[in-house]
PDB file of C-alpha atoms in Angstrom:
ATOM      1  CA  MET A  21       4.812 -16.677 -33.498  1.00 39.00           C
ATOM      2  CA  VAL A  22       5.740 -12.968 -32.687  1.00 45.00           C
ATOM      3  CA  THR A  23       7.474 -12.933 -29.291  1.00 59.00           C
ATOM      4  CA  GLU A  24       9.225  -9.385 -29.090  1.00 82.00           C
ATOM      5  CA  LEU A  25       7.682  -6.630 -27.557  1.00 87.00           C
ATOM      6  CA  PRO A  26       9.334  -3.437 -29.268  1.00 89.00           C
ATOM      7  CA  LEU A  27      10.584  -0.993 -26.734  1.00 90.00           C
ATOM      8  CA  ASP A  28       9.073   1.958 -28.574  1.00 90.00           C
ATOM      9  CA  GLN A  29       5.593   0.925 -28.353  1.00 93.00           C
ATOM     10  CA  VAL A  30       5.874  -0.282 -24.741  1.00 92.00           C
ATOM     11  CA  ARG A  31       7.260   3.252 -23.759  1.00 92.00           C
ATOM     12  CA  THR A  32       4.441   4.635 -25.685  1.00 94.00           C
ATOM     13  CA  LEU A  33       1.910   2.812 -23.799  1.00 94.00           C
ATOM     14  CA  LEU A  34       3.620   3.717 -20.503  1.00 92.00           C
ATOM     15  CA  ALA A  35       3.446   7.428 -21.584  1.00 92.00           C
ATOM     16  CA  VAL A  36      -0.327   7.063 -22.457  1.00 94.00           C
ATOM     17  CA  VAL A  37      -1.170   5.545 -19.131  1.00 92.00           C
ATOM     18  CA  ASP A  38       0.909   8.333 -17.103  1.00 90.00           C
ATOM     19  CA  GLU A  39      -0.120  11.306 -18.972  1.00 93.00           C
ATOM     20  CA  GLY A  40      -3.852  10.089 -19.268  1.00 93.00           C
ATOM     21  CA  THR A  41      -4.600  11.000 -22.890  1.00 93.00           C
ATOM     22  CA  PHE A  42      -3.058  10.318 -26.452  1.00 94.00           C
ATOM     23  CA  ASP A  43      -2.397  13.882 -26.913  1.00 93.00           C
ATOM     24  CA  ALA A  44      -0.598  14.464 -23.798  1.00 93.00           C
ATOM     25  CA  ALA A  45       1.476  11.326 -24.374  1.00 92.00           C
ATOM     26  CA  ALA A  46       2.366  12.649 -27.745  1.00 92.00           C
ATOM     27  CA  ALA A  47       3.436  15.828 -26.389  1.00 92.00           C
ATOM     28  CA  ALA A  48       5.615  14.225 -23.683  1.00 90.00           C
ATOM     29  CA  LEU A  49       7.328  11.863 -26.505  1.00 91.00           C
ATOM     30  CA  HIS A  50       7.779  14.797 -28.977  1.00 91.00           C
ATOM     31  CA  VAL A  51       5.812  12.791 -31.343  1.00 90.00           C
ATOM     32  CA  THR A  52       2.237  13.309 -33.154  1.00 91.00           C
ATOM     33  CA  PRO A  53      -0.990  12.139 -31.624  1.00 89.00           C
ATOM     34  CA  SER A  54      -1.295   9.721 -34.686  1.00 91.00           C
ATOM     35  CA  ALA A  55       2.126   8.121 -34.073  1.00 90.00           C
ATOM     36  CA  VAL A  56       1.137   7.378 -30.364  1.00 93.00           C
ATOM     37  CA  SER A  57      -2.150   5.844 -31.628  1.00 93.00           C
ATOM     38  CA  GLN A  58      -0.511   3.800 -34.169  1.00 93.00           C
ATOM     39  CA  ARG A  59       2.230   2.384 -31.729  1.00 93.00           C
ATOM     40  CA  VAL A  60      -0.481   1.475 -29.318  1.00 93.00           C
ATOM     41  CA  LYS A  61      -2.535  -0.312 -31.915  1.00 93.00           C
ATOM     42  CA  ALA A  62       0.610  -2.063 -33.169  1.00 91.00           C
ATOM     43  CA  LEU A  63       1.201  -3.362 -29.677  1.00 92.00           C
ATOM     44  CA  GLU A  64      -2.324  -4.663 -29.205  1.00 91.00           C
ATOM     45  CA  GLN A  65      -2.063  -6.328 -32.486  1.00 89.00           C
ATOM     46  CA  ARG A  66       1.150  -8.007 -31.438  1.00 89.00           C
ATOM     47  CA  THR A  67      -0.146  -8.965 -28.086  1.00 89.00           C
ATOM     48  CA  GLY A  68      -3.435 -10.051 -29.276  1.00 86.00           C
ATOM     49  CA  ARG A  69      -5.172  -8.073 -26.514  1.00 89.00           C
ATOM     50  CA  VAL A  70      -6.835  -4.912 -25.825  1.00 91.00           C
ATOM     51  CA  LEU A  71      -4.460  -2.877 -23.512  1.00 93.00           C
ATOM     52  CA  LEU A  72      -6.271   0.286 -22.877  1.00 92.00           C
ATOM     53  CA  VAL A  73      -9.782   1.391 -21.968  1.00 91.00           C
ATOM     54  CA  ARG A  74     -10.251   4.618 -24.077  1.00 90.00           C
ATOM     55  CA  THR A  75     -11.680   6.749 -21.431  1.00 88.00           C
ATOM     56  CA  LYS A  76     -10.476  10.097 -20.115  1.00 87.00           C
ATOM     57  CA  PRO A  77      -7.887   9.458 -18.618  1.00 91.00           C
ATOM     58  CA  VAL A  78      -7.443   6.052 -20.196  1.00 91.00           C
ATOM     59  CA  ARG A  79      -7.011   3.075 -18.071  1.00 91.00           C
ATOM     60  CA  PRO A  80      -4.929  -0.021 -18.678  1.00 91.00           C
ATOM     61  CA  THR A  81      -6.963  -3.311 -18.914  1.00 91.00           C
ATOM     62  CA  GLU A  82      -5.646  -6.289 -17.040  1.00 88.00           C
ATOM     63  CA  SER A  83      -3.253  -7.291 -19.902  1.00 90.00           C
ATOM     64  CA  GLY A  84      -2.249  -3.623 -20.286  1.00 91.00           C
ATOM     65  CA  ALA A  85      -1.202  -3.443 -16.589  1.00 90.00           C
ATOM     66  CA  VAL A  86       1.067  -6.290 -17.232  1.00 89.00           C
ATOM     67  CA  VAL A  87       2.674  -4.418 -20.017  1.00 91.00           C
ATOM     68  CA  VAL A  88       2.848  -1.254 -17.850  1.00 91.00           C
ATOM     69  CA  ARG A  89       4.617  -3.311 -15.056  1.00 88.00           C
ATOM     70  CA  PHE A  90       7.036  -4.233 -17.640  1.00 89.00           C
ATOM     71  CA  ALA A  91       7.689  -0.865 -18.877  1.00 90.00           C
ATOM     72  CA  ARG A  92       8.322   0.557 -15.562  1.00 87.00           C
ATOM     73  CA  GLN A  93      10.624  -2.160 -14.853  1.00 86.00           C
ATOM     74  CA  LEU A  94      12.566  -1.507 -17.881  1.00 86.00           C
ATOM     75  CA  ALA A  95      12.808   2.132 -17.102  1.00 84.00           C
ATOM     76  CA  ARG A  96      14.230   1.158 -13.485  1.00 81.00           C
ATOM     77  CA  LEU A  97      16.813  -1.182 -15.230  1.00 82.00           C
ATOM     78  CA  GLU A  98      17.782   1.499 -17.653  1.00 82.00           C
ATOM     79  CA  ARG A  99      18.273   4.040 -15.165  1.00 77.00           C
ATOM     80  CA  ASP A 100      20.207   1.637 -12.825  1.00 75.00           C
ATOM     81  CA  ALA A 101      22.654   0.916 -15.730  1.00 76.00           C
ATOM     82  CA  ARG A 102      23.104   4.495 -16.605  1.00 75.00           C
ATOM     83  CA  ALA A 103      24.180   5.240 -13.020  1.00 70.00           C
ATOM     84  CA  GLU A 104      26.431   2.407 -12.857  1.00 70.00           C
ATOM     85  CA  LEU A 105      28.080   3.427 -16.027  1.00 70.00           C
ATOM     86  CA  GLY A 106      28.516   7.165 -15.088  1.00 67.00           C
ATOM     87  CA  MET A 107      26.373   8.321 -17.600  1.00 68.00           C
ATOM     88  CA  GLY A 108      23.977  10.506 -15.512  1.00 59.00           C
ATOM     89  CA  GLY A 109      26.240  13.188 -14.699  1.00 51.00           C
ATOM     90  CA  ALA A 110      25.993  15.731 -11.483  1.00 43.00           C
ATOM     91  CA  GLU A 111      22.529  16.927 -13.010  1.00 47.00           C
ATOM     92  CA  GLU A 112      20.958  13.561 -12.997  1.00 56.00           C
ATOM     93  CA  GLU A 113      17.867  13.605 -10.793  1.00 66.00           C
ATOM     94  CA  ALA A 114      17.492  11.273  -7.605  1.00 74.00           C
ATOM     95  CA  THR A 115      16.347   7.789  -8.241  1.00 79.00           C
ATOM     96  CA  ARG A 116      12.595   7.519  -7.532  1.00 83.00           C
ATOM     97  CA  VAL A 117      11.328   4.525  -5.559  1.00 91.00           C
ATOM     98  CA  SER A 118       7.699   4.176  -5.460  1.00 92.00           C
ATOM     99  CA  ILE A 119       6.184   2.233  -2.520  1.00 96.00           C
ATOM    100  CA  ALA A 120       2.600   1.505  -1.514  1.00 96.00           C
ATOM    101  CA  VAL A 121       2.241   1.245   2.305  1.00 97.00           C
ATOM    102  CA  ASN A 122      -0.835   0.996   4.797  1.00 95.00           C
ATOM    103  CA  ALA A 123      -1.371   4.082   6.994  1.00 95.00           C
ATOM    104  CA  ASP A 124      -0.826   2.272  10.473  1.00 96.00           C
ATOM    105  CA  SER A 125       2.792   1.463   9.286  1.00 97.00           C
ATOM    106  CA  LEU A 126       3.079   5.047   7.961  1.00 96.00           C
ATOM    107  CA  ALA A 127       2.291   6.463  11.223  1.00 96.00           C
ATOM    108  CA  THR A 128       4.285   4.096  13.192  1.00 97.00           C
ATOM    109  CA  TRP A 129       7.703   2.432  12.011  1.00 97.00           C
ATOM    110  CA  PHE A 130       7.768   2.966   8.128  1.00 98.00           C
ATOM    111  CA  LEU A 131       9.341   6.359   8.022  1.00 97.00           C
ATOM    112  CA  ASP A 132      11.948   5.552  10.513  1.00 96.00           C
ATOM    113  CA  ALA A 133      12.904   2.822   8.146  1.00 97.00           C
ATOM    114  CA  LEU A 134      13.269   5.318   5.348  1.00 96.00           C
ATOM    115  CA  THR A 135      15.526   7.485   7.579  1.00 96.00           C
ATOM    116  CA  ARG A 136      18.087   4.647   7.593  1.00 95.00           C
ATOM    117  CA  VAL A 137      18.261   4.287   3.885  1.00 94.00           C
ATOM    118  CA  PRO A 138      21.922   5.288   2.816  1.00 90.00           C
ATOM    119  CA  SER A 139      21.949   8.828   1.535  1.00 85.00           C
ATOM    120  CA  GLU A 140      24.096   7.625  -1.331  1.00 80.00           C
ATOM    121  CA  PRO A 141      23.167   7.366  -4.043  1.00 77.00           C
ATOM    122  CA  PRO A 142      20.265   9.918  -3.478  1.00 85.00           C
ATOM    123  CA  LEU A 143      16.811   8.262  -3.490  1.00 89.00           C
ATOM    124  CA  CYS A 144      13.361  10.239  -3.807  1.00 91.00           C
ATOM    125  CA  PHE A 145      10.426   8.242  -2.234  1.00 95.00           C
ATOM    126  CA  GLU A 146       7.034   8.202  -3.619  1.00 93.00           C
ATOM    127  CA  LEU A 147       4.772   6.855  -1.219  1.00 96.00           C
ATOM    128  CA  HIS A 148       1.108   5.667  -1.877  1.00 94.00           C
ATOM    129  CA  ARG A 149      -1.109   5.252   1.201  1.00 94.00           C
ATOM    130  CA  GLU A 150      -3.525   2.202   0.761  1.00 91.00           C
ATOM    131  CA  ASP A 151      -5.020  -0.368   3.042  1.00 89.00           C
ATOM    132  CA  GLU A 152      -2.724  -3.236   3.691  1.00 90.00           C
ATOM    133  CA  ALA A 153      -5.206  -5.551   2.073  1.00 87.00           C
ATOM    134  CA  HIS A 154      -5.198  -3.365  -1.170  1.00 89.00           C
ATOM    135  CA  THR A 155      -1.690  -2.472  -1.552  1.00 92.00           C
ATOM    136  CA  ALA A 156      -0.870  -5.421  -3.598  1.00 91.00           C
ATOM    137  CA  ALA A 157      -3.239  -4.352  -6.223  1.00 90.00           C
ATOM    138  CA  LEU A 158      -0.847  -1.176  -6.893  1.00 90.00           C
ATOM    139  CA  LEU A 159       1.992  -3.532  -7.480  1.00 89.00           C
ATOM    140  CA  ARG A 160      -0.142  -5.713  -9.906  1.00 87.00           C
ATOM    141  CA  GLU A 161      -1.121  -2.601 -11.903  1.00 82.00           C
ATOM    142  CA  GLY A 162       2.591  -1.463 -12.139  1.00 82.00           C
ATOM    143  CA  LEU A 163       1.944   1.889 -10.095  1.00 84.00           C
ATOM    144  CA  VAL A 164       4.556   0.967  -7.337  1.00 90.00           C
ATOM    145  CA  MET A 165       7.746  -1.038  -7.310  1.00 90.00           C
ATOM    146  CA  ALA A 166       7.294  -2.454  -3.703  1.00 95.00           C
ATOM    147  CA  ALA A 167       4.467  -2.621  -1.174  1.00 97.00           C
ATOM    148  CA  VAL A 168       3.806  -3.324   2.320  1.00 97.00           C
ATOM    149  CA  THR A 169       0.928  -5.693   2.231  1.00 96.00           C
ATOM    150  CA  SER A 170      -1.132  -8.488   4.030  1.00 95.00           C
ATOM    151  CA  ALA A 171      -1.290 -10.427   0.881  1.00 93.00           C
ATOM    152  CA  SER A 172       1.136 -13.551   1.377  1.00 95.00           C
ATOM    153  CA  GLU A 173       0.676 -14.651  -2.298  1.00 94.00           C
ATOM    154  CA  PRO A 174       3.132 -12.874  -4.481  1.00 93.00           C
ATOM    155  CA  VAL A 175       2.074 -10.696  -7.362  1.00 90.00           C
ATOM    156  CA  ALA A 176       3.302 -12.010 -10.770  1.00 86.00           C
ATOM    157  CA  GLY A 177       6.908 -10.786 -11.130  1.00 85.00           C
ATOM    158  CA  CYS A 178       7.370 -10.071  -7.428  1.00 91.00           C
ATOM    159  CA  SER A 179       9.192 -11.481  -4.385  1.00 95.00           C
ATOM    160  CA  VAL A 180       7.623 -11.760  -0.915  1.00 96.00           C
ATOM    161  CA  ARG A 181       9.017 -11.787   2.559  1.00 96.00           C
ATOM    162  CA  LEU A 182       7.331 -11.721   5.841  1.00 97.00           C
ATOM    163  CA  LEU A 183       8.069  -8.509   7.925  1.00 98.00           C
ATOM    164  CA  GLY A 184       6.382  -9.337  11.134  1.00 98.00           C
ATOM    165  CA  ARG A 185       2.909  -9.116  12.676  1.00 97.00           C
ATOM    166  CA  MET A 186       1.146  -5.606  13.609  1.00 97.00           C
ATOM    167  CA  ARG A 187      -0.817  -6.096  16.792  1.00 97.00           C
ATOM    168  CA  TYR A 188      -4.019  -4.414  17.244  1.00 97.00           C
ATOM    169  CA  VAL A 189      -6.185  -4.310  20.430  1.00 97.00           C
ATOM    170  CA  ALA A 190      -9.759  -3.304  20.987  1.00 97.00           C
ATOM    171  CA  ALA A 191      -9.516   0.054  22.831  1.00 98.00           C
ATOM    172  CA  ALA A 192     -11.819   2.882  24.099  1.00 98.00           C
ATOM    173  CA  SER A 193     -11.603   5.584  26.531  1.00 98.00           C
ATOM    174  CA  PRO A 194     -12.877   5.140  30.111  1.00 97.00           C
ATOM    175  CA  ASP A 195     -15.820   7.484  29.771  1.00 97.00           C
ATOM    176  CA  PHE A 196     -16.871   5.699  26.789  1.00 97.00           C
ATOM    177  CA  ALA A 197     -16.701   2.325  28.304  1.00 97.00           C
ATOM    178  CA  GLU A 198     -18.594   3.531  31.516  1.00 96.00           C
ATOM    179  CA  ARG A 199     -21.268   4.836  29.241  1.00 96.00           C
ATOM    180  CA  TYR A 200     -21.754   2.221  26.534  1.00 95.00           C
ATOM    181  CA  LEU A 201     -20.025  -0.906  27.854  1.00 95.00           C
ATOM    182  CA  ALA A 202     -21.461  -1.253  31.305  1.00 91.00           C
ATOM    183  CA  GLY A 203     -23.275  -4.365  30.544  1.00 87.00           C
ATOM    184  CA  PRO A 204     -21.686  -7.766  29.283  1.00 91.00           C
ATOM    185  CA  LEU A 205     -19.037  -6.924  26.668  1.00 92.00           C
ATOM    186  CA  ARG A 206     -20.324  -9.384  24.426  1.00 91.00           C
ATOM    187  CA  GLU A 207     -23.733  -7.729  24.130  1.00 92.00           C
ATOM    188  CA  ALA A 208     -22.721  -4.219  24.766  1.00 94.00           C
ATOM    189  CA  LEU A 209     -19.603  -3.926  22.258  1.00 95.00           C
ATOM    190  CA  PRO A 210     -21.345  -4.930  18.888  1.00 94.00           C
ATOM    191  CA  GLN A 211     -24.221  -2.243  19.371  1.00 93.00           C
ATOM    192  CA  ALA A 212     -21.722   0.555  20.717  1.00 95.00           C
ATOM    193  CA  PRO A 213     -20.494   3.375  18.361  1.00 96.00           C
ATOM    194  CA  LEU A 214     -17.230   2.472  16.697  1.00 95.00           C
ATOM    195  CA  VAL A 215     -14.597   4.431  14.577  1.00 97.00           C
ATOM    196  CA  THR A 216     -13.505   3.317  11.361  1.00 95.00           C
ATOM    197  CA  PHE A 217     -10.563   4.505   8.970  1.00 94.00           C
ATOM    198  CA  ASP A 218     -12.868   4.524   5.833  1.00 90.00           C
ATOM    199  CA  ARG A 219     -15.247   2.430   3.975  1.00 87.00           C
ATOM    200  CA  SER A 220     -12.671  -0.311   3.270  1.00 85.00           C
ATOM    201  CA  ASP A 221     -11.576  -0.890   7.036  1.00 89.00           C
ATOM    202  CA  GLU A 222     -13.029  -4.124   8.238  1.00 90.00           C
ATOM    203  CA  ILE A 223     -10.886  -4.722  11.121  1.00 94.00           C
ATOM    204  CA  GLN A 224     -13.371  -3.864  13.854  1.00 94.00           C
ATOM    205  CA  ASP A 225     -15.933  -6.260  12.211  1.00 92.00           C
ATOM    206  CA  SER A 226     -13.286  -8.895  11.937  1.00 92.00           C
ATOM    207  CA  PHE A 227     -12.710  -8.531  15.262  1.00 94.00           C
ATOM    208  CA  LEU A 228     -16.186  -9.155  16.391  1.00 93.00           C
ATOM    209  CA  ARG A 229     -16.577 -11.964  13.987  1.00 92.00           C
ATOM    210  CA  ARG A 230     -13.564 -13.733  15.420  1.00 90.00           C
ATOM    211  CA  LEU A 231     -15.080 -13.652  18.794  1.00 89.00           C
ATOM    212  CA  ARG A 232     -18.515 -14.677  17.322  1.00 88.00           C
ATOM    213  CA  TRP A 233     -20.139 -11.662  18.563  1.00 87.00           C
ATOM    214  CA  SER A 234     -23.072 -10.682  16.264  1.00 80.00           C
ATOM    215  CA  GLY A 235     -24.105  -7.276  15.188  1.00 76.00           C
ATOM    216  CA  THR A 236     -22.366  -3.749  14.679  1.00 76.00           C
ATOM    217  CA  GLY A 237     -23.454  -0.405  15.933  1.00 75.00           C
ATOM    218  CA  SER A 238     -25.288   1.873  13.420  1.00 81.00           C
ATOM    219  CA  VAL A 239     -23.133   4.746  14.626  1.00 93.00           C
ATOM    220  CA  ARG A 240     -19.819   4.431  12.536  1.00 94.00           C
ATOM    221  CA  HIS A 241     -17.588   7.313  12.411  1.00 96.00           C
ATOM    222  CA  GLN A 242     -14.899   7.600   9.714  1.00 96.00           C
ATOM    223  CA  ILE A 243     -11.588   9.014  10.502  1.00 96.00           C
ATOM    224  CA  PRO A 244      -9.262   8.713   7.540  1.00 94.00           C
ATOM    225  CA  THR A 245      -5.813   9.263   9.233  1.00 94.00           C
ATOM    226  CA  SER A 246      -4.109   6.930  11.560  1.00 95.00           C
ATOM    227  CA  GLU A 247      -3.365   9.826  14.074  1.00 95.00           C
ATOM    228  CA  GLY A 248      -6.810  11.274  13.804  1.00 96.00           C
ATOM    229  CA  PHE A 249      -8.241   7.691  14.416  1.00 97.00           C
ATOM    230  CA  LEU A 250      -6.431   7.207  17.832  1.00 97.00           C
ATOM    231  CA  ALA A 251      -7.273  10.980  18.790  1.00 97.00           C
ATOM    232  CA  ALA A 252     -11.084  10.189  17.948  1.00 98.00           C
ATOM    233  CA  ILE A 253     -11.111   6.984  20.136  1.00 98.00           C
ATOM    234  CA  GLU A 254      -9.396   8.862  22.924  1.00 97.00           C
ATOM    235  CA  ALA A 255     -11.774  11.561  22.791  1.00 97.00           C
ATOM    236  CA  GLY A 256     -14.731   9.155  23.286  1.00 97.00           C
ATOM    237  CA  LEU A 257     -16.270   9.068  19.813  1.00 97.00           C
ATOM    238  CA  GLY A 258     -16.273   5.403  19.897  1.00 97.00           C
ATOM    239  CA  TRP A 259     -14.250   2.158  20.278  1.00 97.00           C
ATOM    240  CA  GLY A 260     -11.831   0.687  17.627  1.00 97.00           C
ATOM    241  CA  MET A 261      -8.978  -1.510  16.843  1.00 97.00           C
ATOM    242  CA  VAL A 262      -5.764   0.520  17.485  1.00 97.00           C
ATOM    243  CA  PRO A 263      -2.130  -0.628  16.852  1.00 97.00           C
ATOM    244  CA  GLU A 264      -0.418  -1.713  19.989  1.00 96.00           C
ATOM    245  CA  ILE A 265       2.857   0.274  18.910  1.00 96.00           C
ATOM    246  CA  GLN A 266       1.083   3.331  18.360  1.00 96.00           C
ATOM    247  CA  ALA A 267      -1.466   3.389  21.383  1.00 96.00           C
ATOM    248  CA  GLY A 268       1.008   2.181  24.250  1.00 94.00           C
ATOM    249  CA  THR A 269       1.415   5.445  25.812  1.00 95.00           C
ATOM    250  CA  GLN A 270      -2.280   6.027  26.150  1.00 97.00           C
ATOM    251  CA  LEU A 271      -3.027   2.324  27.350  1.00 96.00           C
ATOM    252  CA  ARG A 272      -0.354   2.628  30.053  1.00 96.00           C
ATOM    253  CA  GLU A 273      -1.339   6.222  31.104  1.00 97.00           C
ATOM    254  CA  GLY A 274      -4.895   5.097  31.268  1.00 96.00           C
ATOM    255  CA  ARG A 275      -6.228   7.278  28.550  1.00 97.00           C
ATOM    256  CA  LEU A 276      -7.413   4.253  26.758  1.00 98.00           C
ATOM    257  CA  ILE A 277      -8.297   1.046  28.323  1.00 97.00           C
ATOM    258  CA  SER A 278      -7.939  -2.446  26.259  1.00 97.00           C
ATOM    259  CA  LEU A 279     -11.468  -4.007  26.021  1.00 96.00           C
ATOM    260  CA  ALA A 280     -10.254  -7.307  25.502  1.00 94.00           C
ATOM    261  CA  PRO A 281      -6.668  -7.752  26.593  1.00 94.00           C
ATOM    262  CA  LYS A 282      -6.440 -11.600  26.232  1.00 94.00           C
ATOM    263  CA  ARG A 283      -8.059 -11.238  22.583  1.00 94.00           C
ATOM    264  CA  PRO A 284      -5.424  -9.078  20.448  1.00 95.00           C
ATOM    265  CA  LEU A 285      -5.913  -9.247  16.551  1.00 96.00           C
ATOM    266  CA  ASP A 286      -2.480  -9.802  14.746  1.00 96.00           C
ATOM    267  CA  VAL A 287      -2.318  -8.676  11.241  1.00 96.00           C
ATOM    268  CA  PRO A 288       0.726 -10.434   9.326  1.00 97.00           C
ATOM    269  CA  LEU A 289       2.495  -7.867   6.960  1.00 97.00           C
ATOM    270  CA  TYR A 290       4.742  -8.744   3.947  1.00 98.00           C
ATOM    271  CA  TRP A 291       7.116  -7.007   1.807  1.00 98.00           C
ATOM    272  CA  GLN A 292       6.597  -7.563  -1.706  1.00 97.00           C
ATOM    273  CA  GLN A 293       8.644  -5.771  -4.554  1.00 95.00           C
ATOM    274  CA  TRP A 294       9.540  -6.416  -8.252  1.00 90.00           C
ATOM    275  CA  LYS A 295      12.071  -9.048  -9.047  1.00 89.00           C
ATOM    276  CA  LEU A 296      14.779  -6.648 -10.370  1.00 82.00           C
ATOM    277  CA  ASP A 297      18.389  -6.615  -9.692  1.00 79.00           C
ATOM    278  CA  SER A 298      17.975  -3.077  -8.661  1.00 82.00           C
ATOM    279  CA  PRO A 299      20.598  -1.582  -6.045  1.00 83.00           C
ATOM    280  CA  ALA A 300      18.234   1.014  -5.027  1.00 85.00           C
ATOM    281  CA  LEU A 301      15.370  -1.219  -4.495  1.00 90.00           C
ATOM    282  CA  ALA A 302      17.553  -3.586  -2.696  1.00 91.00           C
ATOM    283  CA  SER A 303      18.789  -1.153  -0.142  1.00 92.00           C
ATOM    284  CA  VAL A 304      15.225   0.351   0.860  1.00 95.00           C
ATOM    285  CA  ALA A 305      14.188  -3.613   1.196  1.00 96.00           C
ATOM    286  CA  GLU A 306      17.104  -4.324   3.483  1.00 96.00           C
ATOM    287  CA  VAL A 307      16.113  -1.500   5.984  1.00 97.00           C
ATOM    288  CA  VAL A 308      12.462  -1.928   5.878  1.00 97.00           C
ATOM    289  CA  ALA A 309      13.066  -5.639   6.758  1.00 97.00           C
ATOM    290  CA  THR A 310      15.554  -4.776   9.730  1.00 97.00           C
ATOM    291  CA  THR A 311      13.234  -2.046  11.039  1.00 97.00           C
ATOM    292  CA  ALA A 312      10.134  -4.223  10.832  1.00 97.00           C
ATOM    293  CA  THR A 313      11.837  -6.796  12.852  1.00 96.00           C
ATOM    294  CA  GLN A 314      12.487  -4.293  15.533  1.00 96.00           C
ATOM    295  CA  ALA A 315       8.983  -2.769  15.379  1.00 96.00           C
ATOM    296  CA  LEU A 316       6.735  -5.568  14.686  1.00 97.00           C
ATOM    297  CA  ARG A 317       5.911  -8.779  16.435  1.00 95.00           C
ATOM    298  CA  ALA A 318       7.620 -11.879  15.283  1.00 87.00           C
TER     299      ALA A 318
END
């Protein structure tokens, strides 16, 4: 039984995925396209699985994503080892830490966490914005090293810890409530215009289902930024579920009103990361957990 994964083949597969084509990977690796193709085929024969979908750009299969994640973890460990051995030199670039994070965390507490990361050794953050229900998929595909996610089940090869719960409240402007919500709330709210983040945003519908209020309005505005989403609700375009920590000022000043103050919706957030002994990743994880404890509900 063949048990080894040759490093040159693994790195070649990663180069193909990152560059998008065999030719581009060949240029990046300073080899011929034929050599790249032979290495990928040899790795597929060794694993007994198809690892790439030969499209433009190429895409890893589910099995390919496992190898890509392994390749990225290997590269991370190599960079950390070089740094500890003092092999990088003054010209060595900052360590890149890729993280998937949901928009509401990004707009409220997450950037504050990054400012608390020690400045030495220098880190370069690469953030991928994605809905908290889908950030774990980026971990699974090996595109990021860590993620703020609503998934409590750890991705293969990852550890998971609870950060806290982000509380959402159903809110609208006073003028909007007067115009659309004059009748019984359980009848008026499901039919009123609402604001969503994007097509994958289901929190408003989840809130209505949780209360067993049927129906959703035919007018659904899509505002794909957290700041714009909140501004649209304040402007009266519709009602929506807003993070309590983001809309606290508007609620206190009466620019927004809570439609169901006794029925908040709490979304648990978790930190998932590769199981690597990486000082850079450990440093980020510590400040993220500390900041989340201060910003989120227990």
